XYZ file of N, CA and C in Angstrom:
561
model
N 2.657 4.986 -35.727
C 2.006 3.374 -36.435
C 0.860 3.133 -35.753
N -0.368 3.272 -36.767
C -1.740 3.045 -36.270
C -1.616 1.479 -36.077
N -2.619 1.086 -35.199
C -2.873 -0.079 -34.831
C -4.349 -0.615 -35.462
N -3.982 -1.502 -35.835
C -5.600 -2.299 -36.461
C -6.735 -2.258 -35.411
N -8.103 -1.734 -35.891
C -9.205 -1.750 -35.119
C -9.279 -3.088 -34.643
N -9.360 -3.712 -34.955
C -9.488 -5.408 -34.075
C -8.409 -5.666 -32.851
N -7.840 -5.107 -32.809
C -6.549 -4.485 -31.806
C -7.323 -4.340 -30.260
N -8.661 -3.475 -30.581
C -9.169 -2.267 -29.487
C -9.317 -2.660 -28.415
N -10.412 -3.878 -28.676
C -10.741 -4.883 -27.374
C -9.590 -5.513 -26.372
N -8.878 -5.827 -26.953
C -7.713 -6.479 -26.352
C -6.942 -5.319 -25.522
N -6.421 -4.195 -26.183
C -5.951 -2.713 -25.936
C -6.956 -2.344 -24.526
N -8.073 -2.275 -24.788
C -8.943 -1.848 -23.398
C -8.621 -2.716 -22.006
N -8.973 -4.271 -22.769
C -8.421 -4.989 -21.475
C -7.599 -4.428 -20.774
N -6.532 -4.667 -21.225
C -5.055 -4.282 -20.952
C -4.881 -3.288 -20.338
N -5.899 -1.861 -21.240
C -5.565 -0.740 -20.359
C -6.495 -0.749 -18.850
N -7.307 -1.337 -18.949
C -8.271 -1.011 -17.769
C -7.404 -2.178 -16.591
N -6.980 -3.175 -16.991
C -5.500 -3.929 -16.023
C -4.680 -3.570 -15.561
N -4.142 -2.296 -16.420
C -3.107 -1.439 -15.923
C -3.550 -0.721 -15.143
N -4.514 -0.139 -15.475
C -5.457 1.212 -14.542
C -5.690 0.772 -13.157
N -5.948 -0.754 -13.112
C -6.465 -0.950 -11.690
C -4.877 -1.415 -11.141
N -3.864 -2.328 -11.874
C -2.868 -2.348 -11.374
C -2.082 -0.946 -10.402
N -1.802 -0.055 -11.479
C -1.518 1.151 -10.991
C -1.944 2.129 -9.884
N -3.153 1.898 -9.871
C -3.898 2.250 -8.671
C -3.716 1.528 -7.307
N -3.299 0.454 -7.913
C -3.090 -0.732 -6.494
C -2.065 -0.486 -5.599
N -1.323 0.246 -6.615
C 0.589 0.697 -6.248
C 0.335 1.948 -5.586
N -0.612 3.167 -6.393
C -0.798 4.290 -5.619
C -1.235 4.343 -4.129
N -2.471 3.285 -3.972
C -2.935 3.013 -2.435
C -1.752 2.322 -1.828
N -1.348 1.743 -1.974
C -0.153 1.056 -0.957
C 0.920 1.884 -0.701
N 1.349 2.481 -1.538
C 2.284 3.759 -1.247
C 1.869 4.346 -0.282
N 0.150 5.225 -0.681
C -0.103 5.807 0.385
C -0.671 5.402 1.646
N -0.568 4.179 2.105
C -0.741 3.093 2.887
C 0.581 3.177 3.644
N 1.639 3.305 3.002
C 3.024 2.934 3.735
C 3.205 4.306 4.189
N 3.230 5.358 3.330
C 3.454 6.776 3.730
C 2.378 7.440 5.189
N 1.230 6.872 4.802
C 0.526 7.121 6.379
C 0.693 6.357 7.433
N 1.104 5.341 7.461
C 0.737 4.566 8.836
C 2.108 4.337 9.392
N 2.389 3.604 10.035
C 3.309 3.101 11.026
C 4.654 3.004 10.221
N 5.989 3.410 10.873
C 7.101 2.325 10.341
C 8.222 2.493 11.189
N 8.184 1.596 12.238
C 9.330 1.858 13.177
C 10.799 1.036 12.332
N 10.377 -0.383 11.988
C 11.394 -0.960 11.559
C 11.442 -0.966 9.863
N 10.152 -0.629 9.092
C 10.070 -0.732 8.081
C 9.320 -2.122 7.796
N 9.051 -3.147 8.136
C 8.693 -4.170 8.079
C 7.118 -4.160 7.646
N 6.190 -3.433 8.760
C 5.025 -3.545 8.298
C 4.404 -2.583 6.926
N 5.541 -1.290 6.411
C 5.372 -0.798 5.450
C 5.264 -1.631 4.340
N 5.995 -2.548 4.363
C 6.608 -3.405 3.337
C 5.640 -4.885 2.898
N 4.517 -5.003 3.973
C 3.792 -6.088 4.016
C 2.476 -5.690 3.306
N 2.305 -4.807 2.690
C 1.446 -4.148 1.673
C 1.025 -5.309 0.665
N -0.197 -6.299 0.679
C -0.068 -6.723 -1.080
C -1.417 -6.542 -1.319
N -1.669 -6.639 -2.893
C -2.817 -6.378 -4.156
C -3.171 -7.872 -3.865
N -4.271 -8.442 -3.761
C -4.623 -9.733 -4.346
C -5.690 -9.867 -4.600
N -6.272 -10.976 -5.308
C -7.237 -11.397 -6.092
C -8.009 -12.074 -5.000
N -9.650 -11.765 -4.629
C -10.343 -12.294 -3.691
C -9.806 -13.750 -3.082
N -9.708 -14.516 -2.447
C -9.560 -15.615 -1.763
C -8.093 -16.092 -1.671
N -7.125 -15.013 -2.204
C -5.739 -15.507 -2.198
C -5.073 -14.584 -0.738
N -3.977 -15.181 -0.278
C -3.558 -14.775 1.180
C -2.239 -13.601 0.780
N -2.151 -12.682 1.362
C -1.278 -11.924 1.327
C 0.091 -12.701 1.996
N 1.504 -12.326 1.471
C 2.751 -12.199 2.166
C 2.885 -11.926 3.241
N 4.348 -12.039 4.114
C 5.004 -11.377 5.188
C 5.350 -10.061 4.382
N 6.346 -9.371 5.311
C 6.674 -8.217 5.567
C 7.918 -8.629 4.418
N 8.021 -7.781 3.153
C 9.359 -8.086 2.084
C 10.576 -7.710 2.762
N 10.499 -6.792 3.638
C 11.710 -6.119 4.004
C 11.403 -5.438 5.274
N 12.964 -5.161 5.894
C 12.975 -4.463 7.077
C 13.902 -3.366 6.929
N 13.842 -3.118 5.574
C 15.181 -2.334 4.779
C 15.464 -1.020 5.490
N 15.083 -0.730 6.557
C 15.417 0.906 7.489
C 14.477 1.864 6.901
N 13.818 1.732 5.688
C 13.140 2.651 5.224
C 11.584 1.982 4.945
N 10.829 3.709 4.898
C 9.282 2.975 4.444
C 9.618 2.391 2.796
N 8.959 1.315 2.690
C 8.830 0.398 1.420
C 8.303 1.394 0.116
N 8.842 1.275 -0.710
C 7.805 1.958 -1.594
C 7.638 0.613 -3.137
N 6.555 0.511 -3.530
C 5.726 -0.129 -4.236
C 5.600 0.193 -5.675
N 5.843 -0.570 -6.591
C 5.669 -0.403 -7.894
C 4.964 -1.662 -8.824
N 4.695 -1.269 -9.893
C 3.837 -2.352 -10.525
C 4.363 -3.940 -10.486
N 5.697 -4.015 -10.203
C 6.328 -5.419 -9.859
C 5.604 -6.075 -8.891
N 5.148 -5.245 -7.737
C 4.228 -5.673 -6.300
C 2.704 -5.875 -6.800
N 2.533 -5.906 -7.915
C 1.156 -5.972 -7.992
C 0.725 -7.083 -8.920
N 0.140 -8.156 -9.233
C -0.154 -9.019 -10.136
C -0.757 -9.067 -11.292
N -0.557 -9.246 -12.278
C -1.300 -8.970 -13.462
C -2.415 -10.314 -13.291
N -3.938 -9.514 -13.533
C -4.631 -10.562 -13.398
C -5.711 -10.430 -14.504
N -6.464 -11.493 -14.900
C -7.323 -11.483 -16.060
C -8.567 -11.390 -15.323
N -8.903 -10.103 -15.266
C -10.065 -9.751 -14.444
C -11.485 -10.185 -15.493
N -12.327 -10.640 -14.385
C -13.845 -10.956 -15.334
C -14.739 -10.707 -14.428
N -16.150 -10.636 -14.805
C -17.106 -10.245 -13.973
C -16.905 -10.168 -12.285
N -16.532 -9.248 -11.887
C -16.782 -9.020 -10.511
C -15.281 -9.191 -9.705
N -14.580 -9.249 -10.408
C -12.851 -9.581 -9.992
C -12.182 -8.186 -9.646
N -11.718 -8.197 -8.557
C -10.995 -7.062 -8.334
C -9.694 -7.492 -7.571
N -9.190 -6.377 -6.877
C -8.028 -6.928 -6.025
C -8.533 -6.219 -4.571
N -7.819 -6.777 -3.742
C -7.983 -6.692 -2.562
C -6.628 -6.234 -1.524
N -6.829 -5.173 -1.203
C -5.404 -4.714 -0.810
C -5.527 -4.923 0.759
N -4.416 -5.724 1.449
C -4.280 -6.444 2.602
C -2.822 -6.193 3.180
N -2.573 -5.907 4.541
C -1.449 -6.059 5.136
C -1.246 -7.119 5.766
N 0.014 -8.103 5.416
C 0.425 -9.487 5.559
C 1.338 -9.531 6.947
N 1.750 -8.103 7.744
C 2.159 -8.397 8.766
C 1.458 -9.306 9.710
N 1.848 -10.104 10.897
C 1.194 -10.840 11.769
C 0.537 -9.845 12.420
N 0.981 -8.800 13.047
C 0.415 -7.756 13.821
C -0.198 -6.477 13.172
N -0.601 -6.566 12.017
C -1.581 -5.916 11.015
C -2.590 -5.270 12.196
N -3.585 -5.981 12.531
C -4.692 -5.321 13.065
C -4.124 -4.568 14.220
N -3.101 -4.305 14.831
C -2.824 -4.132 15.971
C -2.045 -2.667 15.537
N -1.407 -2.624 14.298
C -0.605 -1.615 13.625
C -1.785 -0.399 12.746
N -2.865 -1.281 12.355
C -3.870 -0.464 12.028
C -5.238 0.097 12.777
N -4.356 -0.149 14.147
C -5.508 0.584 15.531
C -6.983 -0.049 15.381
N -7.006 -1.226 14.858
C -8.329 -1.818 15.245
C -8.263 -2.938 16.073
N -7.276 -3.194 16.810
C -7.065 -3.742 17.930
C -6.197 -3.622 19.011
N -6.468 -4.022 20.340
C -5.135 -3.515 21.242
C -4.136 -4.330 21.024
N -2.915 -4.142 21.684
C -2.032 -4.828 21.646
C -0.910 -4.525 22.805
N 0.039 -5.418 22.783
C 1.089 -5.130 24.017
C 2.551 -4.724 22.979
N 2.770 -3.180 23.194
C 3.979 -2.740 22.745
C 5.292 -2.660 23.686
N 6.351 -2.567 23.354
C 7.615 -2.518 24.077
C 8.702 -1.679 22.797
N 9.522 -1.053 24.033
C 10.403 -0.137 23.546
C 11.394 -0.906 22.559
N 11.940 -0.348 21.257
C 12.649 -1.380 20.666
C 14.103 -1.245 20.868
N 14.793 -2.293 20.923
C 16.536 -2.230 21.697
C 16.985 -2.975 20.076
N 18.468 -2.908 20.479
C 18.993 -3.703 19.431
C 19.809 -4.558 20.603
N 20.513 -5.861 19.986
C 21.124 -6.635 20.836
C 22.064 -6.056 21.612
N 22.404 -4.795 21.638
C 22.990 -4.151 22.948
C 22.448 -3.576 23.915
N 21.043 -3.321 23.832
C 20.359 -2.438 24.581
C 20.291 -1.424 24.441
N 20.910 -0.821 22.928
C 20.404 0.691 22.470
C 19.032 0.611 21.953
N 18.660 1.531 22.076
C 17.158 1.999 21.426
C 17.235 2.113 19.892
N 16.522 1.336 19.094
C 16.542 1.630 17.493
C 15.837 2.877 17.232
N 16.182 3.738 16.574
C 15.367 4.723 15.927
C 14.724 4.432 15.237
N 13.503 4.596 14.626
C 12.369 4.231 13.776
C 12.869 4.755 12.828
N 12.307 4.357 11.641
C 12.592 4.960 10.258
C 11.612 5.804 9.462
N 10.889 6.300 10.363
C 9.663 7.156 10.032
C 9.894 8.038 11.072
N 9.853 9.680 10.836
C 9.955 10.186 11.902
C 8.740 10.172 13.383
N 8.892 10.362 14.336
C 7.499 10.071 15.455
C 6.504 11.200 15.304
N 5.689 10.669 15.502
C 4.282 11.599 15.625
C 4.147 12.084 16.954
N 4.319 10.964 18.159
C 4.332 11.398 19.676
C 5.530 10.485 20.138
N 6.166 10.867 21.061
C 7.237 10.222 22.160
C 6.866 10.786 23.446
N 6.900 9.535 24.173
C 6.609 9.982 25.400
C 5.996 8.759 26.524
N 4.791 8.550 27.155
C 4.259 7.678 27.932
C 3.279 7.174 27.030
N 2.530 5.834 27.434
C 1.834 5.165 26.427
C 0.507 5.169 27.629
N -0.270 5.639 26.649
C -1.603 6.487 27.657
C -2.823 5.612 27.476
N -2.725 4.107 26.708
C -3.671 3.347 26.493
C -3.138 2.036 25.941
N -3.872 1.304 25.237
C -3.609 -0.356 24.665
C -3.488 -0.489 23.147
N -3.857 0.217 22.253
C -3.832 0.938 20.788
C -2.220 1.511 20.875
N -1.999 1.285 19.415
C -0.740 1.262 19.305
C -0.623 2.733 19.119
N -1.176 3.909 18.730
C -1.418 5.440 18.752
C -1.637 5.956 19.643
N -1.679 5.616 20.910
C -2.075 5.907 21.902
C -0.919 6.521 23.182
N -0.208 7.194 22.296
C 1.004 7.726 23.297
C 0.959 9.330 23.397
N 1.260 9.752 24.703
C 1.315 11.045 24.874
C 2.462 11.724 24.759
N 2.522 13.026 24.630
C 3.958 13.791 24.101
C 4.593 14.155 25.282
N 5.681 13.914 25.521
C 6.675 14.119 26.895
C 7.784 13.236 27.138
N 7.707 12.870 28.477
C 9.065 11.795 28.641
C 8.535 10.796 28.852
N 9.088 9.646 27.961
C 9.081 8.082 28.388
C 9.812 7.579 26.827
N 9.793 6.131 27.142
C 10.120 5.513 25.708
C 9.267 5.281 24.882
N 7.745 5.375 24.453
C 6.874 4.746 23.852
C 7.061 5.685 22.928
N 6.899 5.154 21.724
C 7.174 6.015 20.137
C 5.970 5.749 19.507
N 5.533 6.760 18.545
C 4.277 6.728 17.418
C 4.985 7.107 16.380
N 5.113 6.541 15.294
C 5.351 6.935 14.012
C 4.153 7.424 13.195
N 2.646 7.291 13.183
C 1.411 7.501 12.910
C 0.404 7.974 13.551
N -0.133 8.704 13.362
C -0.917 8.943 14.999
C -2.462 7.976 14.689
N -2.970 8.001 16.226
C -4.052 7.089 16.243
C -5.033 6.737 15.285
N -5.754 5.898 14.841
C -6.550 6.025 13.776
C -6.089 6.353 12.725
N -4.994 6.321 12.022
C -4.428 6.587 10.811
C -5.223 5.819 9.427
N -5.343 4.849 10.170
C -5.988 3.900 8.858
C -7.524 4.386 8.323
N -8.034 4.164 9.517
C -9.563 5.267 9.349
C -9.435 6.241 8.628
N -8.669 7.344 9.207
C -8.652 8.573 8.676
C -8.229 8.269 6.924
N -7.396 7.339 6.638
C -6.713 7.661 5.442
C -7.758 6.659 4.331
N -8.750 5.708 4.803
C -9.609 5.258 3.993
C -11.262 6.062 3.888
N -11.275 6.898 5.015
C -12.564 7.407 5.310
C -12.290 9.079 4.893
N -11.250 9.487 4.820
C -10.775 11.012 4.857
C -10.524 11.495 3.426
N -10.813 10.884 2.418
C -10.360 11.502 0.922
C -8.835 10.811 0.458
N -7.778 10.513 1.358
C -6.771 10.041 0.647
C -6.872 9.067 -0.147
N -7.338 7.845 0.292
C -7.557 6.643 -0.591
C -8.191 7.410 -1.689
N -9.230 7.655 -1.658
C -10.142 8.213 -3.225
C -8.938 8.769 -4.028
N -8.207 9.845 -3.416
C -7.512 10.600 -4.400
C -6.259 9.467 -4.726
N -5.517 8.734 -3.949
C -4.649 7.680 -4.812
C -5.288 6.880 -5.594
N -6.413 6.287 -5.110
C -7.147 5.841 -6.109
C -7.207 6.329 -7.703
N -8.190 7.523 -7.525
C -7.943 8.565 -8.992
C -6.573 8.829 -9.258
N -5.662 8.875 -8.603
C -4.324 8.929 -9.208
C -3.830 8.088 -10.157
N -4.041 7.016 -9.480
C -3.463 5.502 -10.229
C -4.481 5.356 -11.237
N -5.859 5.711 -11.410
C -6.360 5.259 -12.496
C -5.730 6.166 -13.460
N -5.920 7.626 -13.586
C -5.404 8.585 -14.423
C -4.050 8.233 -14.806
N -3.118 8.024 -14.418
C -1.897 6.983 -14.764
C -1.728 5.966 -15.237
N -2.663 5.025 -15.071
C -2.736 4.062 -15.767
C -3.456 3.962 -17.123
N -4.470 5.029 -17.127
C -4.861 5.227 -18.545
C -3.914 6.356 -19.560
N -3.303 7.067 -18.708
C -2.414 7.879 -19.525
C -1.485 7.340 -20.179
N -0.640 6.209 -19.295
C 0.026 5.255 -19.998
C -0.222 4.383 -21.105
N -1.748 4.186 -20.950
C -2.261 3.523 -22.480
C -1.245 1.793 -22.535
N -1.867 1.256 -23.305
C -1.494 -0.249 -23.362
C -0.189 -0.411 -23.667
N 0.643 -1.147 -23.383
C 2.145 -1.413 -23.549
C 2.682 -0.636 -23.301
N 2.447 0.457 -22.399
C 3.387 1.700 -22.279
C 2.861 2.756 -23.097
N 2.323 2.650 -24.380
C 1.752 3.772 -24.959
C 0.721 4.421 -24.703
N 0.354 5.365 -25.420
C -0.614 6.351 -25.362
C -2.358 5.538 -25.709
N -2.943 6.144 -24.412
C -4.002 5.389 -24.201
C -5.084 5.075 -25.792
N -5.807 3.968 -25.755
C -6.539 3.811 -27.314
C -7.348 5.221 -27.283
N -7.953 5.493 -28.717
C -8.818 6.275 -29.116
C -8.114 7.558 -30.012
N -6.668 7.311 -30.253
C -6.050 7.414 -31.266
C -4.879 6.521 -31.865
N -4.342 6.549 -33.288
C -3.844 5.782 -33.740
C -4.465 4.675 -34.190
N -5.360 3.734 -34.281
C -6.324 3.428 -35.060
C -6.996 3.495 -36.226
N -6.551 2.466 -37.054
C -7.156 2.770 -38.499
C -8.310 1.825 -38.553
C-alpha cells in the first residue's frame, strides 16, 4: 500500500532516529563483547544517552555478557546538534576501560571458592602493573577477560566504525515503522 508523499518528511525523521538507535545498539554490543566481563555487571552498564543525561548503573550480573537491543536506547527527538553519547555507568568504568589505575582482587564467592568469569580469560597469572589488563600468563590468581587497552583499540582500530556502519545500514534497511526505507511506495 502506497503512502502519501506528505508523510515523507516524518518518515525520514523516523528513519534517521531509528538508524541512530540501531547504531548505538551495535556499538554497545561491540563494547560489551570487546571489554572485560567477570560478573557481567560492566558489560550491562553501557548506556546511550543524550548530552547532559546520566547513565544508570549495571543492569544485571546475569552471569553472561549483556546483549543490547532497541529497548536499551531511548527514542530521541533530534534537533540540530543532538546526538547520543555512549557511556558506561559502572562505578569502576575508568579502571575497566584501562584509563585509570585500580586495585584489583581475585573474585571469591561467600565460601572462599574462586568464581569463574562469564567470559573466557585472555590472560591468567600474576598482576604485572596497576592497570586491569596488566596480567602475565602463567601461575597466579589474576584474571583478565579483555586485553590491556581494549577500549582504545576498539574505538581507534576500526571496530567501532564498523559497528556504527552496520547499525546505520540495519536501521535504514528496516525503514520507518519496521517497513522498507523511503523512496519506494510513495505516490
